[in-house]
Amino acid sequence: MRASNNINGKNIHISGAEKIVKKEDLKNICACLLERALSHSKGTPDFINIKIEPVKEENILILKALPVTNIKTNNHKEGRQILVSYLKKLNVKHIDEILKIWEQNHSMRGAILLDCETLERLEENKERGIRVTYMDINSNNSDDCSTTKKNHFQEALVLATKVANHPNIIAEICISDDPDYVTGYIASLELGYIRISTLKKYGNPHGGRIFLFKGGKQEQAECIRYLQEQRVLVEL
Ligand code: WAQ
Ligand code: MG
């Protein structure tokens, strides 16, 4: 599902969500997604799109959720230092430049895919970014809307697990674009999901994601395909 608002001719993203469910649960899940689109703190959308596609069970990759580490920080500056320390642990170069690129790009629907050696952005559409799709938690619970209610942490863990499991992704860093959600993370297969309690100032409406890529040209295309198309269910 995706919901947006057209403000002065500009398309502003309000809400989006992905589900992989059994056919018999479709009706209920669609109603839940609609409810989610209509109750976002960013406002009432004037456009909602719910797209439904069949998925073959044998095409679904099942992944184990990344292990989670919680780090308490008192303010966003402290959070930033923690983030940098983990990037150093991963031997990432050009950290200042990477953080600048990450912070200068707001209101994208997707993420920046950055070659962390050349600092080249690899998305075809740089305004939109790469949107990771076709993923969900592996759960049987669809009797109510509990699996479609916005749960920043759980959705991020699903996305981060999918992203980190690509062999050419070194790390992901993320901050919500929700003004009142200041917890962010850095994730990688090696580090797991490192949750940093304060990574931006309360009230700041800017956020975004950046995926750090390392590899050759051919691997780039394969990585983009994986991020956008591989069906993934994540076991918590
Ligand atoms: N694929 C790629 N990028 C995305 C996607 C996606 N499916 N969804 C969102 N983004 C990008 C986009 O640029 C958004 O503006 C930005 O990420 C933030 O999205 O453990 O809520 O949905 O509690 O606001 C972190 C959770 C929450 C921390 C992240 O992101 C925790 C969050 P949001
Ligand atoms: Mg958001």
XYZ file of C-alpha atoms and ligand atoms in Angstrom:
270
model
C 0.000 0.000 0.000
C 1.126 3.496 -0.585
C -0.540 6.736 0.284
C 0.481 10.241 -0.667
C -0.599 13.827 -0.816
C -0.295 16.226 -3.692
C 0.842 19.553 -2.269
C 1.447 22.339 -4.799
C 2.058 19.768 -7.509
C 4.584 17.901 -5.388
C 3.920 14.300 -4.411
C 4.452 13.922 -0.664
C 4.729 10.406 0.689
C 2.454 9.721 3.676
C 2.472 6.013 4.344
C 3.493 2.729 2.774
C 3.408 -0.924 3.790
C 4.108 -4.411 2.439
C 2.416 -7.691 3.288
C 2.820 -11.289 2.143
C -0.287 -13.173 3.242
C -2.457 -16.164 2.457
C -5.200 -15.660 -0.110
C -7.944 -16.187 2.452
C -6.592 -13.296 4.527
C -6.526 -10.777 1.652
C -9.837 -9.098 2.351
C -9.077 -8.450 5.969
C -5.507 -7.308 5.306
C -6.624 -4.829 2.631
C -9.077 -3.272 5.069
C -6.278 -3.025 7.630
C -3.922 -1.374 5.144
C -6.604 1.135 4.209
C -7.114 1.964 7.854
C -3.380 2.460 8.197
C -3.245 4.814 5.211
C -6.093 6.912 6.574
C -4.742 7.316 10.088
C -1.188 8.607 9.613
C 0.126 11.488 11.695
C 1.465 13.104 8.501
C -2.083 13.813 7.376
C -4.945 12.420 5.306
C -3.779 11.235 1.893
C -5.529 12.246 -1.310
C -4.146 9.202 -3.097
C -4.049 5.581 -1.875
C -2.868 2.670 -3.958
C -3.221 -0.965 -2.879
C -1.540 -3.349 -5.294
C -2.065 -7.115 -5.065
C 0.060 -9.750 -6.756
C 0.263 -13.552 -6.499
C 3.394 -14.996 -4.897
C 4.587 -18.570 -5.369
C 5.622 -20.153 -2.119
C 8.766 -21.641 -3.673
C 9.957 -18.143 -4.626
C 9.992 -16.934 -1.038
C 13.323 -16.682 0.718
C 13.018 -17.259 4.479
C 15.534 -15.337 6.589
C 16.220 -15.221 10.300
C 15.868 -11.730 11.769
C 19.125 -9.958 12.598
C 19.981 -10.044 16.301
C 19.064 -6.734 17.971
C 21.290 -4.616 20.214
C 19.736 -1.624 22.020
C 21.913 1.392 22.727
C 20.639 4.225 24.900
C 21.856 7.678 23.934
C 20.908 10.942 25.651
C 20.791 13.128 22.556
C 21.297 13.015 18.809
C 24.948 14.083 19.037
C 25.738 11.125 21.225
C 23.727 8.936 18.852
C 25.750 10.212 15.948
C 29.017 9.314 17.682
C 27.803 5.785 18.257
C 26.814 5.515 14.609
C 30.251 6.674 13.492
C 31.951 4.211 15.821
C 30.085 1.318 14.199
C 30.903 2.533 10.699
C 34.544 2.551 11.756
C 34.192 -0.980 13.101
C 33.105 -2.019 9.610
C 36.146 -0.252 8.129
C 33.943 2.089 6.116
C 35.925 4.906 4.536
C 34.630 8.421 3.688
C 32.325 8.419 6.727
C 31.808 12.221 6.794
C 30.915 12.321 3.113
C 28.533 9.388 3.490
C 26.701 11.013 6.397
C 26.434 14.248 4.421
C 24.896 12.487 1.416
C 22.489 10.705 3.741
C 21.387 13.917 5.461
C 21.028 16.071 2.385
C 18.372 13.856 0.807
C 14.926 14.189 2.313
C 11.418 13.064 1.453
C 12.503 10.165 -0.715
C 10.191 7.178 -1.028
C 13.119 4.835 -1.169
C 16.714 4.635 -0.071
C 20.015 5.832 -1.427
C 22.205 3.004 -2.725
C 25.737 4.243 -2.420
C 28.960 2.704 -3.647
C 30.900 3.245 -0.443
C 34.281 3.283 -2.226
C 33.548 5.625 -5.142
C 30.656 7.478 -3.410
C 28.648 7.055 -6.585
C 24.877 6.861 -6.121
C 23.553 3.785 -7.869
C 19.807 4.449 -7.995
C 18.356 5.000 -11.428
C 15.848 7.500 -10.085
C 17.645 9.602 -7.470
C 14.580 11.495 -6.343
C 12.717 8.295 -5.518
C 15.599 6.043 -4.505
C 15.501 2.264 -4.251
C 12.370 0.969 -2.629
C 12.803 -2.394 -0.936
C 9.655 -4.383 -1.499
C 8.112 -7.857 -1.185
C 8.914 -8.600 2.434
C 7.011 -9.328 5.605
C 7.312 -11.086 8.934
C 6.556 -14.778 8.876
C 3.429 -14.756 10.993
C 0.067 -16.474 10.937
C -1.735 -13.732 12.728
C -4.127 -11.936 10.406
C -7.379 -12.033 12.370
C -7.024 -8.414 13.379
C -4.969 -5.445 12.207
C -2.079 -6.147 14.584
C 0.307 -6.978 11.724
C -0.496 -3.860 9.702
C -0.443 -1.247 12.485
C 2.638 0.907 12.139
C 5.371 -0.717 14.170
C 8.528 1.202 13.323
C 10.817 -1.285 14.956
C 9.390 -4.480 13.518
C 9.067 -3.155 9.972
C 12.564 -1.756 10.073
C 13.932 -5.056 11.363
C 12.283 -6.895 8.458
C 13.661 -4.445 5.904
C 17.114 -4.353 7.497
C 17.268 -8.154 7.600
C 16.445 -8.404 3.919
C 18.941 -5.698 2.963
C 21.788 -6.959 5.168
C 21.502 -10.444 3.713
C 22.688 -9.291 0.322
C 26.408 -10.145 0.059
C 27.335 -6.750 -1.467
C 25.669 -4.649 1.223
C 28.182 -3.525 3.850
C 25.675 -1.704 6.055
C 22.465 0.257 6.212
C 21.807 3.386 8.240
C 18.322 4.703 8.878
C 16.364 7.453 10.546
C 12.582 7.734 10.381
C 11.045 10.720 8.648
C 8.368 10.806 11.342
C 9.015 13.981 13.403
C 8.304 12.278 16.727
C 10.309 9.100 16.051
C 13.933 9.689 16.954
C 15.218 6.133 17.226
C 17.354 5.010 14.309
C 19.729 2.186 13.523
C 22.729 0.839 11.734
C 22.472 -2.735 10.522
C 24.663 -5.293 8.838
C 25.030 -9.051 8.788
C 28.184 -8.707 10.848
C 26.872 -6.206 13.442
C 23.234 -7.226 13.544
C 20.613 -4.545 14.110
C 22.079 -1.803 16.282
C 19.236 0.310 17.596
C 20.261 3.806 18.664
C 17.634 5.412 20.886
C 18.231 9.027 19.792
C 19.631 9.670 16.340
C 17.845 12.928 15.527
C 16.296 15.907 17.304
C 12.674 15.496 18.393
C 10.383 17.254 15.890
C 12.780 16.980 12.951
C 10.687 15.852 9.948
C 13.675 14.655 7.956
C 14.820 11.087 7.692
C 16.120 8.605 5.232
C 17.981 5.428 4.496
C 21.290 4.721 2.914
C 22.559 1.308 1.827
C 26.318 1.018 1.532
C 27.303 -1.130 -1.408
C 30.667 -2.659 -2.250
C 31.189 -4.587 -5.478
C 31.338 -4.537 -9.255
C 28.979 -3.311 -11.976
C 27.303 -6.662 -12.524
C 26.715 -7.103 -8.811
C 25.038 -3.667 -8.710
C 22.247 -4.720 -11.031
C 21.804 -8.008 -9.206
C 21.682 -6.208 -5.850
C 19.017 -3.774 -7.078
C 16.971 -6.678 -8.390
C 17.275 -8.472 -5.041
C 16.247 -5.381 -3.058
C 13.268 -4.608 -5.267
C 12.029 -8.034 -6.256
C 13.159 -10.929 -4.096
C 10.272 -12.194 -1.974
C 11.382 -12.499 1.642
C 9.745 -13.623 4.868
C 11.584 -12.846 8.080
C 11.377 -15.063 11.147
C 11.516 -13.152 14.408
N 12.734 0.851 0.939
C 13.703 1.777 0.896
N 13.657 2.902 1.615
C 12.599 3.106 2.402
C 11.542 2.169 2.499
C 11.642 0.990 1.700
N 10.701 0.074 1.704
N 10.630 2.654 3.368
C 11.098 3.835 3.780
N 12.277 4.119 3.213
C 13.115 5.308 3.391
C 12.418 6.555 2.897
O 13.390 7.444 2.394
C 11.828 7.134 4.151
O 11.730 8.522 4.078
C 12.851 6.720 5.207
O 13.369 5.481 4.755
C 12.265 6.556 6.569
O 11.142 5.699 6.455
O 14.374 0.176 15.825
O 10.077 4.432 10.439
O 9.203 4.453 7.301
O 12.809 1.545 16.501
O 9.817 6.716 8.355
C 13.553 3.012 12.409
C 13.225 2.066 13.501
C 12.260 3.472 11.857
C 14.149 2.212 14.625
C 12.406 3.826 10.447
O 11.328 4.716 8.601
C 13.748 1.241 15.728
C 11.144 4.343 9.854
P 10.253 5.419 7.705
Mg 7.894 7.462 8.049
